[in-house]
Coordinates of C-alpha atoms and ligand atoms in Angstrom, one line a residue:
Chain A
X1 CA 6.0 -17.8 27.5
X2 CA 3.4 -17.9 24.9
X3 CA 0.2 -19.5 26.7
X4 CA -3.4 -20.2 24.8
X5 CA -6.3 -20.4 27.0
X6 CA -9.7 -22.4 25.1
X7 CA -9.4 -20.4 22.5
X8 CA -12.6 -20.2 20.1
X9 CA -13.9 -19.1 16.3
X10 CA -16.5 -18.8 14.1
X11 CA -16.4 -17.8 10.6
X12 CA -19.8 -17.1 10.6
X13 CA -22.0 -20.2 11.3
X14 CA -19.2 -22.4 10.8
X15 CA -16.9 -22.9 14.1
X16 CA -13.1 -23.6 12.8
X17 CA -11.5 -23.6 16.5
X18 CA -13.7 -25.1 19.3
X19 CA -11.8 -24.5 22.1
X20 CA -7.9 -25.0 22.0
X21 CA -5.2 -25.2 24.8
X22 CA -1.5 -25.4 24.6
X23 CA 1.3 -23.6 26.0
X24 CA 4.9 -22.8 25.0
X25 CA 7.2 -22.2 27.1
X26 CA 10.8 -20.5 26.3
X27 CA 13.1 -21.4 24.2
X28 CA 10.9 -24.6 23.2
X29 CA 9.5 -25.9 20.5
X30 CA 6.6 -26.8 19.8
X31 CA 4.7 -28.5 16.2
X32 CA 1.7 -27.5 15.4
X33 CA 0.4 -30.1 13.0
X34 CA -2.8 -31.6 11.1
X35 CA -4.8 -32.0 8.3
X36 CA -6.0 -29.5 5.5
X37 CA -8.0 -27.5 6.9
X38 CA -7.5 -28.5 10.8
X39 CA -7.3 -24.3 11.7
X40 CA -4.1 -24.2 12.9
X41 CA -3.7 -21.1 10.4
X42 CA -6.2 -19.5 12.0
X43 CA -5.4 -20.2 15.3
X44 CA -1.5 -18.9 14.3
X45 CA -3.8 -15.9 13.2
X46 CA -5.4 -15.3 16.4
X47 CA -1.7 -14.9 18.4
X48 CA -0.5 -12.8 15.8
X49 CA -3.5 -10.1 15.8
X50 CA -4.8 -10.6 12.6
X51 CA -8.0 -12.2 13.6
X52 CA -10.7 -11.5 16.6
X53 CA -10.8 -14.5 18.4
X54 CA -14.9 -15.7 19.3
X55 CA -13.3 -16.4 23.2
X56 CA -10.8 -17.4 24.7
X57 CA -7.4 -15.6 25.9
X58 CA -3.7 -15.7 24.6
X59 CA -1.4 -14.8 27.5
X60 CA 2.2 -13.4 26.7
X61 CA 4.6 -13.2 29.7
X62 CA 1.6 -13.5 31.9
X63 CA 0.2 -10.9 30.1
X64 CA -2.9 -10.9 28.3
X65 CA -2.6 -9.9 24.6
X66 CA -6.3 -11.1 22.9
X67 CA -7.4 -8.2 20.5
X68 CA -4.2 -6.7 20.4
X69 CA -3.7 -5.0 16.9
X70 CA -1.6 -7.0 14.8
X71 CA 1.2 -3.9 15.2
X72 CA 1.5 -3.8 18.6
X73 CA 1.4 -7.9 19.0
X74 CA 5.0 -7.8 16.9
X75 CA 6.8 -5.0 19.0
X76 CA 5.8 -7.1 22.1
X77 CA 8.0 -9.5 20.5
X78 CA 5.8 -12.0 18.3
X79 CA 7.0 -12.8 15.0
X80 CA 4.7 -15.0 12.3
X81 CA 5.8 -16.3 8.7
X82 CA 3.2 -16.3 6.7
X83 CA 2.4 -18.5 5.3
X84 CA 1.8 -17.2 2.3
X85 CA 5.0 -15.1 2.9
X86 CA 2.7 -11.7 3.3
X87 CA 6.1 -10.3 1.1
X88 CA 5.0 -7.5 -1.2
X89 CA 6.1 -8.3 -4.7
X90 CA 6.6 -4.9 -6.2
X91 CA 8.9 -2.9 -3.6
X92 CA 13.0 -4.7 -2.6
X93 CA 13.8 -7.1 -0.2
X94 CA 14.9 -4.4 2.4
X95 CA 11.2 -1.5 2.3
X96 CA 10.0 -5.9 2.5
X97 CA 12.6 -7.1 5.7
X98 CA 11.4 -3.3 7.5
X99 CA 7.8 -2.9 6.2
X100 CA 5.8 -1.7 9.1
X101 CA 8.6 -0.9 11.0
X102 CA 10.6 1.4 8.6
X103 CA 13.3 3.4 10.4
X104 CA 12.8 6.8 9.9
X105 CA 15.1 10.0 10.8
X106 CA 14.4 12.1 13.5
X107 CA 14.3 15.6 14.3
X108 CA 15.6 17.6 17.4
X109 CA 13.8 14.3 18.7
X110 CA 10.3 14.0 16.8
X111 CA 9.3 11.4 14.6
X112 CA 9.5 13.1 11.4
X113 CA 8.1 10.6 9.4
X114 CA 10.3 10.1 6.8
X115 CA 12.8 7.4 6.0
X116 CA 16.3 6.1 6.8
X117 CA 16.9 4.2 3.7
X118 CA 20.5 4.3 4.4
X119 CA 19.9 2.4 8.0
X120 CA 17.3 0.7 6.5
X121 CA 19.2 -1.5 3.9
X122 CA 22.4 -1.7 5.8
X123 CA 20.6 -3.3 8.7
X124 CA 19.1 -5.6 5.3
X125 CA 21.7 -6.7 3.7
X126 CA 23.5 -8.0 7.5
X127 CA 20.8 -9.9 8.2
X128 CA 20.9 -11.4 4.8
X129 CA 24.4 -12.0 5.5
X130 CA 23.6 -13.8 9.1
X131 CA 21.3 -15.8 8.0
X132 CA 23.2 -17.1 4.9
X133 CA 20.9 -16.5 2.4
X134 CA 21.9 -16.3 -1.2
X135 CA 20.2 -13.2 -2.8
X136 CA 21.2 -11.3 -5.7
X137 CA 21.0 -7.9 -4.0
X138 CA 18.8 -6.0 -1.2
X139 CA 17.6 -3.6 -3.5
X140 CA 16.1 -7.0 -6.3
X141 CA 11.8 -6.1 -6.2
X142 CA 10.8 -9.2 -4.4
X143 CA 8.5 -10.4 -7.2
X144 CA 12.0 -11.5 -9.1
X145 CA 13.2 -13.7 -6.2
X146 CA 12.5 -16.8 -6.5
X147 CA 10.3 -19.1 -3.8
X148 CA 12.9 -20.1 -1.5
X149 CA 14.3 -16.4 -1.9
X150 CA 10.8 -15.8 -1.1
X151 CA 11.0 -17.1 1.5
X152 CA 14.0 -16.1 3.3
X153 CA 13.2 -12.4 2.7
X154 CA 10.3 -13.7 5.2
X155 CA 12.5 -15.3 7.5
X156 CA 14.3 -12.4 7.3
X157 CA 11.7 -10.3 8.5
X158 CA 10.7 -12.4 11.0
X159 CA 13.9 -12.9 12.6
X160 CA 15.2 -8.7 12.7
X161 CA 13.7 -7.3 15.6
X162 CA 14.5 -10.3 17.9
X163 CA 11.3 -11.4 18.6
X164 CA 10.7 -13.8 21.7
X165 CA 8.0 -16.0 20.0
X166 CA 8.3 -17.8 16.4
X167 CA 5.5 -18.5 14.2
X168 CA 6.5 -21.3 11.5
X169 CA 2.9 -21.9 9.3
X170 CA 4.9 -24.1 6.7
X171 CA 8.3 -22.9 6.2
X172 CA 9.5 -25.5 4.4
X173 CA 7.2 -26.4 1.6
X174 CA 8.4 -24.4 -1.2
X175 CA 12.0 -25.5 -0.2
X176 CA 15.0 -27.6 -1.4
X177 CA 16.1 -30.2 0.7
X178 CA 19.1 -29.4 1.4
X179 CA 17.2 -25.6 2.3
X180 CA 14.8 -27.2 4.9
X181 CA 17.4 -28.7 6.9
X182 CA 18.8 -24.8 6.6
X183 CA 15.9 -24.1 8.6
X184 CA 15.4 -26.6 11.0
X185 CA 19.3 -26.0 12.0
X186 CA 18.0 -22.8 12.0
X187 CA 14.8 -23.5 14.6
X188 CA 17.4 -25.2 16.7
X189 CA 19.3 -21.6 17.1
X190 CA 16.3 -20.3 17.6
X191 CA 15.5 -22.2 20.7
X192 CA 19.5 -22.3 22.0
X193 CA 18.7 -18.4 22.2
X194 CA 16.1 -18.9 24.4
X195 CA 13.3 -17.6 21.5
X196 CA 9.8 -20.1 21.4
X197 CA 9.2 -21.2 18.5
X198 CA 6.1 -23.1 17.2
X199 CA 6.2 -25.0 13.9
X200 CA 3.8 -25.8 11.4
X201 CA 4.8 -29.1 9.6
X202 CA 3.4 -32.0 7.5
X203 CA 6.7 -32.9 7.7
X204 CA 6.7 -35.4 10.5
X205 CA 11.0 -36.4 10.1
X206 CA 10.9 -32.6 10.3
X207 CA 8.5 -32.0 13.7
X208 CA 10.5 -34.7 15.3
X209 CA 14.2 -33.4 14.4
X210 CA 13.1 -30.4 16.1
X211 CA 10.2 -29.8 18.3
X212 CA 10.2 -30.5 21.9
X213 CA 6.7 -31.2 21.6
X214 CA 3.4 -32.2 18.9
X215 CA -0.2 -30.7 19.7
X216 CA -2.1 -32.4 17.3
X217 CA -4.8 -30.8 16.3
X218 CA -8.1 -32.1 14.6
X219 CA -11.4 -30.0 13.2
X220 CA -10.5 -26.7 15.9
X221 CA -10.2 -29.5 18.9
X222 CA -6.3 -30.1 20.3
X223 CA -6.9 -34.4 20.5
X224 CA -3.0 -35.1 22.1
X225 CA 0.0 -32.9 22.8
X226 CA 2.9 -35.0 24.1
X227 CA 6.9 -34.6 24.3
X228 CA 8.8 -36.3 20.8
X229 CA 10.1 -38.1 23.0
X230 CA 7.7 -40.2 24.0
X231 CA 5.5 -40.6 20.6
X232 CA 6.2 -42.0 17.5
X233 CA 5.4 -41.0 14.4
X234 CA 2.5 -44.1 13.7
X235 CA 1.1 -42.3 16.9
X236 CA 1.0 -39.1 15.6
X237 CA -0.6 -39.8 12.0
X238 CA -3.1 -41.6 13.4
X239 CA -4.1 -38.2 16.3
X240 CA -3.9 -36.1 12.8
X241 CA -6.3 -38.5 10.8
X242 CA -8.6 -39.7 12.9
X243 CA -7.8 -43.7 13.6
X244 CA -8.0 -42.7 16.9
Chain B
X1 CA 18.4 -17.8 4.8
X2 CA 17.9 -20.9 2.7
X3 CA 20.0 -21.6 -0.5
X4 CA 23.1 -22.2 2.6
X5 CA 26.5 -22.5 1.2
X6 CA 28.7 -20.2 2.7
X7 CA 29.5 -18.7 -0.9
X8 CA 28.2 -15.4 -2.2
X9 CA 27.5 -14.1 1.2
X10 CA 24.4 -11.9 1.0
X11 CA 23.8 -8.4 -0.6
X12 CA 25.7 -6.4 -3.0
X13 CA 27.8 -3.8 -1.7
X14 CA 26.9 -0.5 -0.7
X15 CA 26.0 1.9 -4.0
X16 CA 23.6 5.1 -2.7
X17 CA 21.6 3.6 -0.8
X18 CA 18.1 5.6 -2.5
X19 CA 14.0 4.8 -2.5
X20 CA 13.7 2.2 -5.2
X21 CA 9.9 2.9 -6.8
X22 CA 11.5 0.6 -9.8
X23 CA 9.2 0.1 -13.4
X24 CA 7.9 2.9 -11.8
X25 CA 7.9 6.0 -14.3
X26 CA 8.0 4.6 -18.0
X27 CA 10.0 6.1 -20.3
X28 CA 7.1 5.2 -23.0
X29 CA 4.5 8.1 -20.8
X30 CA 8.5 10.3 -22.2
X31 CA 8.1 9.1 -25.1
X32 CA 4.5 9.4 -26.2
X33 CA 4.8 13.3 -24.9
X34 CA 7.3 14.0 -26.7
X35 CA 5.8 12.3 -30.3
X36 CA 1.7 14.3 -29.1
X37 CA 4.7 17.5 -28.9
X38 CA 6.3 16.8 -32.8
X39 CA 3.3 16.1 -33.8
X40 CA 1.7 19.1 -32.2
X41 CA 4.0 21.6 -33.2
X42 CA 3.9 20.5 -37.2
X43 CA -0.3 20.2 -37.9
X44 CA -0.2 24.1 -35.3
X45 CA 2.5 26.6 -35.5
X46 CA 0.9 28.2 -33.0
X47 CA 2.3 25.7 -31.3
X48 CA 5.2 26.7 -29.6
X49 CA 4.2 30.2 -28.6
X50 CA 4.3 31.6 -25.9
X51 CA 0.8 31.7 -24.7
X52 CA -0.1 29.0 -26.4
X53 CA 2.7 27.2 -24.1
X54 CA 0.8 29.0 -20.7
X55 CA -2.2 27.8 -22.1
X56 CA -0.8 23.8 -22.2
X57 CA 0.4 24.7 -18.9
X58 CA -2.5 25.5 -16.8
X59 CA -4.1 22.9 -18.3
X60 CA -2.0 20.4 -17.0
X61 CA -2.4 22.1 -13.8
X62 CA -5.6 21.6 -12.6
X63 CA -5.8 18.1 -14.2
X64 CA -2.3 17.4 -13.0
X65 CA -3.2 18.5 -9.0
X66 CA -6.1 16.2 -8.9
X67 CA -4.0 13.3 -10.6
X68 CA -1.6 14.1 -7.4
X69 CA -4.4 12.6 -5.6
X70 CA -4.6 10.2 -7.7
X71 CA -1.5 8.7 -7.3
X72 CA -1.8 8.2 -4.3
X73 CA -5.3 6.4 -4.6
X74 CA -4.6 4.3 -7.1
X75 CA -1.0 3.3 -5.5
X76 CA -3.4 2.4 -2.8
X77 CA -5.2 -0.1 -5.0
X78 CA -7.9 2.2 -5.0
X79 CA -10.0 4.8 -6.5
X80 CA -11.5 8.0 -6.6
X81 CA -14.1 8.8 -9.4
X82 CA -15.4 11.6 -6.9
X83 CA -13.4 14.7 -7.6
X84 CA -14.9 16.6 -10.2
X85 CA -17.5 16.4 -8.3
X86 CA -15.5 17.6 -5.8
X87 CA -13.0 20.0 -7.0
X88 CA -17.2 21.4 -7.9
X89 CA -18.5 21.7 -4.6
X90 CA -15.1 23.1 -3.2
X91 CA -14.9 25.5 -6.1
X92 CA -18.0 27.3 -4.8
X93 CA -17.9 26.6 -0.9
X94 CA -15.1 28.7 -2.2
X95 CA -17.2 31.3 -3.5
X96 CA -19.3 31.7 -1.2
X97 CA -16.8 32.3 2.2
X98 CA -15.2 35.6 -0.6
X99 CA -18.4 36.7 -2.0
X100 CA -21.9 36.1 -0.7
X101 CA -21.0 35.9 3.0
X102 CA -18.1 38.3 2.5
X103 CA -14.7 37.5 4.7
X104 CA -11.4 38.0 4.1
X105 CA -10.5 36.4 0.4
X106 CA -7.7 34.2 1.9
X107 CA -10.4 31.9 3.9
X108 CA -11.6 30.6 0.6
X109 CA -7.9 28.8 0.6
X110 CA -8.8 27.2 3.3
X111 CA -12.4 26.7 2.9
X112 CA -12.2 24.8 -0.5
X113 CA -9.6 22.6 0.8
X114 CA -11.1 22.1 3.8
X115 CA -14.5 20.7 1.6
X116 CA -12.5 18.7 -0.2
X117 CA -10.8 17.1 2.6
X118 CA -14.1 16.6 4.5
X119 CA -15.8 14.9 1.2
X120 CA -12.8 12.2 1.3
X121 CA -12.8 12.1 4.6
X122 CA -16.3 10.7 4.5
X123 CA -15.6 9.2 1.3
X124 CA -12.2 7.0 3.2
X125 CA -14.6 6.7 6.3
X126 CA -17.8 4.5 4.2
X127 CA -15.1 2.7 2.0
X128 CA -13.0 1.1 5.4
X129 CA -15.9 1.0 8.8
X130 CA -18.6 0.4 6.1
X131 CA -16.7 -2.4 3.5
X132 CA -18.3 -0.9 0.5
X133 CA -15.8 -0.6 -2.3
X134 CA -14.2 2.5 -2.5
X135 CA -15.9 2.6 -7.2
X136 CA -19.5 2.2 -5.3
X137 CA -18.0 4.8 -2.3
X138 CA -16.5 7.2 -5.0
X139 CA -19.5 7.0 -7.6
X140 CA -21.8 8.0 -4.8
X141 CA -20.4 11.3 -3.4
X142 CA -19.7 11.9 -7.4
X143 CA -23.7 12.1 -7.5
X144 CA -23.6 14.3 -3.2
X145 CA -21.2 16.4 -3.9
X146 CA -22.3 17.6 -7.7
X147 CA -25.9 17.8 -5.9
X148 CA -24.2 19.6 -3.2
X149 CA -22.3 21.8 -5.3
X150 CA -26.0 23.1 -7.3
X151 CA -28.6 23.0 -4.5
X152 CA -26.9 25.5 -2.2
X153 CA -26.0 27.5 -5.8
X154 CA -29.2 26.4 -6.6
X155 CA -28.0 26.0 -10.2
X156 CA -26.6 29.1 -11.0
X157 CA -22.9 30.5 -11.0
X158 CA -22.2 32.7 -7.8
X159 CA -20.2 35.5 -9.1
X160 CA -18.4 38.9 -8.1
X161 CA -15.3 37.7 -7.2
X162 CA -12.4 39.7 -4.4
X163 CA -9.4 40.9 -7.5
X164 CA -6.5 38.5 -5.4
X165 CA -9.0 35.7 -5.5
X166 CA -8.8 36.4 -9.2
X167 CA -5.9 36.5 -9.1
X168 CA -4.6 33.1 -7.9
X169 CA -6.8 32.2 -10.6
X170 CA -5.1 35.0 -13.5
X171 CA -1.8 36.1 -12.1
X172 CA 0.8 35.7 -13.6
X173 CA 4.4 36.0 -11.2
X174 CA 7.4 36.0 -13.0
X175 CA 5.2 35.1 -16.6
X176 CA 4.3 31.8 -15.3
X177 CA 0.3 31.0 -14.1
X178 CA -0.3 31.1 -10.5
X179 CA -1.8 27.8 -10.5
X180 CA 1.1 26.3 -12.8
X181 CA 3.3 27.2 -9.8
X182 CA 0.9 25.7 -7.2
X183 CA 0.5 22.6 -9.4
X184 CA 4.6 22.5 -9.4
X185 CA 5.0 22.9 -5.4
X186 CA 2.4 20.7 -4.3
X187 CA 3.6 17.4 -7.2
X188 CA 7.7 18.5 -5.5
X189 CA 5.6 17.8 -2.5
X190 CA 4.0 14.9 -3.0
X191 CA 7.1 13.7 -5.1
X192 CA 8.8 13.8 -0.9
X193 CA 5.9 12.3 0.2
X194 CA 5.4 9.3 -2.1
X195 CA 9.3 8.3 -1.9
X196 CA 11.0 9.5 0.6
X197 CA 8.0 8.8 4.1
X198 CA 6.2 5.9 5.7
X199 CA 3.0 7.5 4.6
X200 CA 4.1 7.3 1.0
X201 CA 5.4 3.6 1.2
X202 CA 3.5 1.9 3.5
X203 CA 0.5 4.3 0.6
X204 CA 2.1 1.3 -1.7
X205 CA 2.5 -2.2 0.0
X206 CA -1.1 -1.7 1.0
X207 CA -1.9 -0.8 -2.6
X208 CA 0.7 -4.0 -2.6
X209 CA -0.4 -7.0 0.4
X210 CA -3.2 -5.0 1.6
X211 CA -3.7 -8.1 3.5
X212 CA 0.2 -8.8 4.7
X213 CA 0.5 -4.6 5.3
X214 CA -1.8 -5.5 8.0
X215 CA 0.0 -8.5 9.3
X216 CA 2.5 -6.8 9.6
X217 CA 1.2 -4.1 11.6
X218 CA 0.6 -1.3 9.6
X219 CA -2.6 1.2 10.5
X220 CA -4.4 -0.2 6.7
X221 CA -7.5 1.7 7.9
X222 CA -6.2 5.3 9.2
X223 CA -3.9 5.0 5.8
X224 CA -6.9 4.4 4.1
X225 CA -8.5 6.9 5.2
X226 CA -5.9 9.5 5.0
X227 CA -5.5 8.5 1.9
X228 CA -8.5 9.7 0.5
X229 CA -8.6 12.9 2.2
X230 CA -5.1 14.0 0.6
X231 CA -7.4 13.1 -3.1
X232 CA -10.7 15.3 -1.7
X233 CA -7.9 18.4 -0.3
X234 CA -6.3 18.3 -3.4
X235 CA -10.0 17.7 -5.5
X236 CA -10.3 21.2 -3.0
X237 CA -7.4 23.2 -4.3
X238 CA -7.7 22.7 -7.7
X239 CA -11.8 23.8 -7.6
X240 CA -10.3 27.1 -5.5
X241 CA -7.6 27.5 -8.5
X242 CA -10.2 26.5 -11.2
X243 CA -12.8 29.3 -8.9
X244 CA -10.7 31.7 -9.4
X245 CA -9.4 31.1 -13.4
X246 CA -12.8 31.0 -14.0
X247 CA -14.0 34.1 -12.0
X248 CA -17.1 32.2 -10.3
X249 CA -18.1 29.7 -8.7
X250 CA -19.5 26.8 -11.0
X251 CA -21.2 23.9 -9.8
X252 CA -20.7 22.4 -13.1
X253 CA -16.8 22.9 -13.3
X254 CA -14.7 19.9 -13.2
X255 CA -17.3 17.5 -15.3
X256 CA -15.7 14.5 -16.0
X257 CA -12.2 15.7 -14.8
X258 CA -12.2 12.6 -12.9
X259 CA -11.3 10.6 -16.1
X260 CA -8.2 13.1 -17.3
X261 CA -6.8 13.2 -13.8
X262 CA -7.0 8.4 -13.5
X263 CA -5.9 8.9 -16.9
X264 CA -2.8 11.0 -16.3
X265 CA -2.0 8.8 -13.5
X266 CA -2.0 5.7 -15.6
X267 CA -0.1 6.9 -18.5
X268 CA 2.3 8.5 -15.9
X269 CA 2.9 4.4 -14.8
X270 CA 0.6 3.7 -11.9
X271 CA -0.1 0.3 -12.0
X272 CA -4.2 0.6 -11.8
X273 CA -4.3 -2.5 -9.1
X274 CA -1.8 -0.9 -6.6
X275 CA 2.0 -1.0 -5.7
X276 CA 2.8 0.7 -7.7
X277 CA 3.3 4.8 -9.4
X278 CA 5.4 7.9 -9.0
X279 CA 4.9 11.9 -9.1
X280 CA 7.2 12.9 -11.8
X281 CA 5.5 9.8 -14.0
X282 CA 1.5 11.3 -13.0
X283 CA 3.8 14.6 -14.1
X284 CA 4.1 13.6 -17.2
X285 CA 1.2 11.8 -16.8
X286 CA -1.1 15.1 -16.5
X287 CA 1.7 17.3 -19.1
X288 CA 0.6 14.6 -22.0
X289 CA -3.3 15.1 -21.1
X290 CA -2.9 18.8 -21.1
X291 CA -1.0 19.1 -24.7
X292 CA -2.9 16.4 -25.5
X293 CA -7.1 18.8 -25.1
X294 CA -4.4 22.2 -26.0
X295 CA -3.9 20.2 -29.4
X296 CA -7.1 19.0 -30.0
X297 CA -8.2 23.0 -29.5
X298 CA -6.0 24.2 -31.9
X299 CA -7.2 21.7 -34.8
X300 CA -10.3 23.3 -33.4
X301 CA -11.4 19.1 -33.1
X302 CA -15.0 19.4 -31.3
X303 CA -15.3 19.2 -28.0
X304 CA -17.0 16.3 -28.0
X305 CA -13.5 14.0 -28.9
X306 CA -11.2 15.6 -26.5
X307 CA -13.8 12.9 -23.9
X308 CA -13.7 10.4 -27.2
X309 CA -10.7 10.7 -27.4
X310 CA -9.0 10.7 -23.7
X311 CA -11.7 7.4 -23.2
X312 CA -9.7 5.7 -25.6
X313 CA -6.5 7.1 -23.8
X314 CA -7.2 5.7 -20.9
X315 CA -8.6 1.7 -22.3
X316 CA -5.5 2.0 -25.0
X317 CA -3.1 2.9 -21.6
X318 CA -4.0 0.3 -19.5
X319 CA -4.2 -2.4 -21.8
X320 CA -1.1 -1.5 -23.1
X321 CA 1.0 -2.4 -19.6
X322 CA -1.4 -5.7 -19.5
X323 CA -0.1 -6.1 -23.5
X324 CA 3.7 -5.7 -21.9
X325 CA 2.9 -7.9 -18.6
X326 CA 1.9 -10.8 -20.2
X327 CA 4.7 -9.9 -22.9
X328 CA 7.6 -10.3 -19.2
X329 CA 5.6 -13.5 -18.4
Ligands
LIG401 N1 -11.1 -16.3 6.8 C1 -12.2 -17.4 6.5 N2 -13.5 -17.2 6.7 C2 -14.0 -18.1 6.5 N3 -13.6 -20.2 6.9 C3 -12.0 -19.0 6.6 C4 -11.3 -18.4 6.8 N4 -10.6 -18.9 7.3 C5 -10.1 -20.0 6.9 N5 -11.4 -20.7 7.7 C6 -12.1 -21.8 7.3 O1 -11.7 -22.4 8.3 C7 -11.0 -23.8 8.6 C8 -9.3 -23.9 8.8 O2 -8.3 -23.1 7.8 P1 -6.4 -23.2 8.3 O3 -6.8 -22.3 9.6 O4 -6.2 -22.2 7.1 O5 -6.5 -24.5 7.9 P2 -5.0 -24.9 8.7 O6 -4.2 -24.3 8.3 O7 -4.5 -25.9 9.1 O8 -4.9 -26.1 6.7 C9 -11.0 -24.0 6.9 O9 -11.9 -25.3 6.8 C10 -11.2 -23.0 6.2 O10 -11.7 -22.8 5.2
LIG402 MG1 -2.8 -23.4 6.8

C-alpha cells in the first residue's frame, strides 16, 4: 500500500534521516519506534507532504507521491494524526473535523465556495457518535476541550474521509488508561477494514498488542524491521537504546 | 473517541446550524460605543444633529473600509501597515486617470482599486515567497507607496476632477453620503465572505494555526496573498472615495490611517494574534473611531490630540483584552 524508499532528510547541515526504507500493506499495522529525536515525526511529515524529502521516494499503491502537496496527499487517502494534533483552537469541533475539506454548496454545478454548515455539522455529529467520543457538543470551541477530547477531534478528522492509510504520531500520549485501550481497539478495527496503519508509540505493550511489524529507527536509519511474533520486548528496547 | 462509555453519545441535539465565531463580537465594544455617544451628546448639543451625524458616518466610512481589510489581515495573524499610503497612491492614480489623462471618469474606479490590489499583491508575494515578516514588508510598502504617490504628482495634489467622480465622494442619495453607502455594501459582502465561505473560514484558521492548516491541505500561501490583495483593494477603494470627497488626488492623504484602521479592527474584537474576527465587530470599532474623531473636533480639541487618543485607545484595547484573557485563565 505505502512504500518508503531510501528517504533522506537534512535540515541545513543536520542529517535527520539517512536513507529509510520500509513498507506497509493494506490491513497491516506497522509500529515505528525509536528514541526522541530519532526522526520518526520527520519521516511521517515527509509522507504527508508537510516536509519535502532531500532524497528518496514515497509510493502510494505503486504511484510516487513524493513532493505532492499535503492537501493532495490527503485527497489520495493518507491521513495523519499529528503529535501536537494541529487543531485550530478558536474554531469549533465541526470546523476542525472538516478543516481543509469544508463541504460547499453548488449552484448549477459550480462550486460557490459557500460552506454547507448544516451538512458539515450533521456529519461531524455522526462521526463523533460512531467513535463513541464524549463531547458536550460539536459546536464547542476546541480550545475549551480537555486533552483527551481534543485527541478525539483529531482522530475523527483523520477518519471522516475513508482513508487508505492512517498515521498516528503518539496518539495515546495525552490519554488515560481506558482511553488508550479505546485507541488500540480502534486500530484493530481499522486493520480489519483493510486500512494500513502506521503507529508511533513509546508504549511497547501497546505496540505488541496491535502491530504486525515493528520498525526501529535510530539516528535516522532503520536498525530493525521485525514481525511482532518473532521478537521480544527486550530486543525492541535494545534496538531503541542501541545496545546492539 | 477516547472516553468510551456509551453514556452520552456524541453531540447535542441539532439546533440551528449557523456559523459560529464565538467571542468575536464583544459586548464591550458596543458598550464603549454607547458610552462614547452619550458623553459626546452631553458635551455638545450639536452632536445629535443630522449634519453632524452625517459627518460621523463619513468619517467612519474611510476608516471603516480600511478596517474591513484589516479584519481579514489581522484575523489571519498578519498585519498591514501600508493601507494609509496605498490609499494616497490609489487616490492619486484615480485622479490621474480621470483628470490628467482625460480618460472616461468611471475608469478611475477600476484604476484605483486595481492600483491598491497591485500594491497588496506585492505585499503578499514578498511576505509568502520572500519569507519576510508582514510587519517589515508592509512598513516598507508604507514608504514605497507614499513615495510613488509623491513622485508621480511631484508632491502636488491633482485637481479638476469630473463631476460624476466628485459625486462618489460628495453625493447624498436619500440623504446618505455615497462613501457611507459603499462602506455598508462592502461590509455586508465581506461579512458574508468571512462568516460563510471557505475563504473566510480559512483566513481565521491560518491565523489560528498556520502549520496545522497547511498540514490539512489549506493553500496557505495563495490564501495569504489573496488576503493582502483584499486589504490593498480596500485601501484603493478608500483612496478613490477620499479623492472624490476632497475633489483632489492628494499624495499626502491617509497619513496614519493604518493606525486608526488597525485600532478599529482590534476594538471590534479581532484577535491581534489571529484566529478570531467579525465584520460586525469591526463596523462597531470603526464607529467608535468615527465618533471619537468627530467628538474631539466638536469640542475644538486640537487635531494633535486625536493622534494621541487613537494611539492610547489602540494600546488600551489590546491591554484590556490581554487582561481579560488572563482573568479567564
Ligand atoms: N523543522 C526542523 N528544523 C530543524 N530540525 C528539526 C526540525 N524538525 C525536526 N528537527 C530535528 O530532527 C530530529 C528528529 O526530530 P523528530 O522527527 O521530531 O524526532 P522524533 O519524532 O523521532 O522524536 C531532531 O533532532 C529534531 O531536533
Ligand atoms: Mg515525534
